[in-house]
CSV table of C-alpha atoms in Angstrom, one decimal:
chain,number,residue,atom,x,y,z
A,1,UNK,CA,34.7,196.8,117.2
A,2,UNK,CA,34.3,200.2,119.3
A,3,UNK,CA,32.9,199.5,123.0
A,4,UNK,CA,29.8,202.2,123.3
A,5,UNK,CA,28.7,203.6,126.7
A,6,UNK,CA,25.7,201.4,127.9
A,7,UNK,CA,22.8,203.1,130.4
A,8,UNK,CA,20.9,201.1,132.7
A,9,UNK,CA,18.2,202.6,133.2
A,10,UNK,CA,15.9,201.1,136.5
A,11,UNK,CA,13.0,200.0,136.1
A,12,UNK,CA,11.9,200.7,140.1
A,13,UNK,CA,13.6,202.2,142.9
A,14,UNK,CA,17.1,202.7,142.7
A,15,UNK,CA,17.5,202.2,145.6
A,16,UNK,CA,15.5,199.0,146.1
A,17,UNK,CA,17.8,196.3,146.2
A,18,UNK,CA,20.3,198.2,148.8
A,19,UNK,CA,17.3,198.9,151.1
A,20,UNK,CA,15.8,195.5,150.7
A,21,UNK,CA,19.4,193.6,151.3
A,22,UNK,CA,20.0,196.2,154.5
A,23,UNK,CA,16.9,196.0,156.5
A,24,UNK,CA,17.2,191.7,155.5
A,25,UNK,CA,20.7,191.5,156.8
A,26,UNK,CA,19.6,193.9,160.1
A,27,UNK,CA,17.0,191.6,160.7
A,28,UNK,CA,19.1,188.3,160.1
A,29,UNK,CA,21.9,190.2,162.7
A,30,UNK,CA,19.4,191.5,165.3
A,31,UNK,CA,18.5,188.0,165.5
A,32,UNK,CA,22.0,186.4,165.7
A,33,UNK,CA,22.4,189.2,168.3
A,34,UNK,CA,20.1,188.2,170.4
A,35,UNK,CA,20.8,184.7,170.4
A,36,UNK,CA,24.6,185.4,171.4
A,37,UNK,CA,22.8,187.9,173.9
A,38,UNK,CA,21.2,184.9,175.5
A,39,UNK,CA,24.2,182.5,175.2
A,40,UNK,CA,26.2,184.8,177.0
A,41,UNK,CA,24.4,185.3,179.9
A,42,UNK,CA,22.8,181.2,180.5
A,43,UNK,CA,26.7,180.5,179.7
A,44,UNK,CA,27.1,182.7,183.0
A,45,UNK,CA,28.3,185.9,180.9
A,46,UNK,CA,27.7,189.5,181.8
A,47,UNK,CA,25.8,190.0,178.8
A,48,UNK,CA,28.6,193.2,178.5
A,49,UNK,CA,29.7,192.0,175.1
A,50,UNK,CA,26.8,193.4,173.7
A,51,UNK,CA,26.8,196.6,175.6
A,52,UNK,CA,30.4,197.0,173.9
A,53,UNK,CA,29.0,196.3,170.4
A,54,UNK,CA,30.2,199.5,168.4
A,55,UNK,CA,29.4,201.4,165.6
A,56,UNK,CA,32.5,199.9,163.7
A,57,UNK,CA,32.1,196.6,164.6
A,58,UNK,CA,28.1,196.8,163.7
A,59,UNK,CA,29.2,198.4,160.4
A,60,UNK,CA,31.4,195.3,159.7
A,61,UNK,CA,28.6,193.0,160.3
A,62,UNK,CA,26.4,194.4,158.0
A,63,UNK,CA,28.6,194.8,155.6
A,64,UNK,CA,29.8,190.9,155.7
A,65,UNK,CA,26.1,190.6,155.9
A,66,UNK,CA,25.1,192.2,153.1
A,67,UNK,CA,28.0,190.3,150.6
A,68,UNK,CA,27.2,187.4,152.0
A,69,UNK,CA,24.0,187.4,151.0
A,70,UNK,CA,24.8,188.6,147.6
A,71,UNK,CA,27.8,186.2,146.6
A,72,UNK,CA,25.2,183.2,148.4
A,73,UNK,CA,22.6,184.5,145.7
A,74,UNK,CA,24.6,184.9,142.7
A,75,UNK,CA,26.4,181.4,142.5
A,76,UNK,CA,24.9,180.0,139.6
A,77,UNK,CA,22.7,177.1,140.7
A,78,UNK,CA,21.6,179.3,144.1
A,79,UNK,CA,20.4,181.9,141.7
A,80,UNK,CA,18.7,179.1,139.4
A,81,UNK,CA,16.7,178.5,143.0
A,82,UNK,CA,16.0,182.0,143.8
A,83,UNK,CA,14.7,182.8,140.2
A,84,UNK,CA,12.5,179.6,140.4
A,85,UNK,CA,11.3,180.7,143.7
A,86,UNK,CA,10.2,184.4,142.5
A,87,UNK,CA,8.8,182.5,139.4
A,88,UNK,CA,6.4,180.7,141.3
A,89,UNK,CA,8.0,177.4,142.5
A,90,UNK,CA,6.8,177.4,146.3
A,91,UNK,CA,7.1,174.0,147.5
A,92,UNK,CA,10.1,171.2,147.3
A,93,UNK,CA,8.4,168.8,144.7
A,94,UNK,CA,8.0,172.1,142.2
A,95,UNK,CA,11.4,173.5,142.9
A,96,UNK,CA,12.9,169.6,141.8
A,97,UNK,CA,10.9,169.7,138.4
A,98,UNK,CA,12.0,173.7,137.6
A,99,UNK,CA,15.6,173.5,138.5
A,100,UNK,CA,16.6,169.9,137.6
A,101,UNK,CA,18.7,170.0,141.4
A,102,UNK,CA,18.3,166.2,143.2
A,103,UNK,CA,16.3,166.7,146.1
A,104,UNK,CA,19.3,166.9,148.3
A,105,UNK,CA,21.2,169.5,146.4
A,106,UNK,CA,18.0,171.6,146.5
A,107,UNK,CA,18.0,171.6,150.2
A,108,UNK,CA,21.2,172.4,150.5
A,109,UNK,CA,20.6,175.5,148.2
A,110,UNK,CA,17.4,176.2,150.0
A,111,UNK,CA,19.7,176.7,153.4
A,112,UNK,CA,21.6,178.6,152.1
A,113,UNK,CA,19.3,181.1,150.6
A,114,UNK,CA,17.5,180.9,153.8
A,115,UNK,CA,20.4,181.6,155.9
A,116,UNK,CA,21.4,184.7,154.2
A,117,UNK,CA,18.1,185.8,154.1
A,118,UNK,CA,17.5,185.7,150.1
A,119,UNK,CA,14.0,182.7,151.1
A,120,UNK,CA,12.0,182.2,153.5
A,121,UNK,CA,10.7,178.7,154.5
A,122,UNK,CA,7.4,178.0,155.9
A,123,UNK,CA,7.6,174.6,157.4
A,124,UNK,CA,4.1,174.2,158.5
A,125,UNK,CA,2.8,175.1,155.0
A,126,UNK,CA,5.9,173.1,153.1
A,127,UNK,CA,6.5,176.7,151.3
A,128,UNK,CA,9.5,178.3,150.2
A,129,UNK,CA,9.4,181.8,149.3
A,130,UNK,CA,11.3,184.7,148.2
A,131,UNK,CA,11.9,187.9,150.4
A,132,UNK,CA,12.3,191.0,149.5
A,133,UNK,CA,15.9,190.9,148.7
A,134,UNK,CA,15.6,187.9,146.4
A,135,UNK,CA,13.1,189.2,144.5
A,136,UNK,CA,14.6,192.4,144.3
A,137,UNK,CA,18.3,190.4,142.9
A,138,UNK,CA,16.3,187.8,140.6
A,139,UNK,CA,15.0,191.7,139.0
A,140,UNK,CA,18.6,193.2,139.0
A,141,UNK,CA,19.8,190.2,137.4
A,142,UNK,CA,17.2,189.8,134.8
A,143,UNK,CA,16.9,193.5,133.9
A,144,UNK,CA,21.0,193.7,133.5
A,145,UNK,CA,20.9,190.6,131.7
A,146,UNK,CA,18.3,192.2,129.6
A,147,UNK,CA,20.5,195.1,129.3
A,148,UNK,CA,23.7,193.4,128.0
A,149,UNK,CA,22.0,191.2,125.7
A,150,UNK,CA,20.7,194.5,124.0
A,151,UNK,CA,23.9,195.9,124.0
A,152,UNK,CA,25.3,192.8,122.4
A,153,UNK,CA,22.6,192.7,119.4
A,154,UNK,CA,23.3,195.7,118.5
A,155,UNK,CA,26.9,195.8,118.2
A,156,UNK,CA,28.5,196.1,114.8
């Protein structure tokens, strides 16, 4: 058996998923920013932590960000959420019947999805949807899958 080069070729933006996971993790640290912002100065802080906040340490950030939210998406049951998500399943009830999770397990999933900021949840419509970065990593995923299953059929 010879290995032979395989192409992925994109199907959308290449650079779609890396824009989609950056602006979602700036958004998800802006807001963590501004919390600690506010923390700091009621807990009678200066507030001059944030003035101190770097270009190094901001790079960090994101980039824990950013892995964060693609390791939180790519463990297997998450992903099974996610992908049931971008399919269509919006609410709890639908998400129980297509991924087979206990209710409990689900929401545990759903958090951290939501927290990494792969779903959004709309509590006063009981909706769950996908953002931009999950859909965008449901449509890597599928379209490599795609891509190595090819590879694989036609193999010697």
């Amino acid at each position: 058996m010879t290995d032979t080069p395989v192409t992925i070729v994109s199907k959308g933006p290449s650079d779609a998923l890396a824009r989609h996971l950056g602006e979602g993790s700036a958004a998800l640290l802006g807001h963590l920013i501004a919390v600690a912002d506010r923390e700091d100065r009621l807990e009678a802080g200066s507030g001059e932590w944030k003035q101190r906040l770097g270009d190094a340490e901001t790079r960090q950030a994101a980039r824990l960000s950013v892995l964060r939210a693609l390791a939180t998406s790519c463990i297997p049951s998450n992903f099974e959420v996610l992908e049931a998500v971008v399919g269509g399943a919006t609410t709890p009830d639908a998400l129980v019947a297509a991924t087979a999770l206990e209710r409990l397990a689900l929401s545990e999933r759903i958090g951290d999805l939501v927290s990494c900021g792969m779903l959004v949840k709309l509590p006063e419509r009981g909706a769950i949807l996908a953002s931009a970065s999950g859909t965008e990593v449901v449509r890597v995923v599928h379209e490599a899958t795609d891509v190595a299953a090819s590879a694989l059929r036609s193999r010697p």
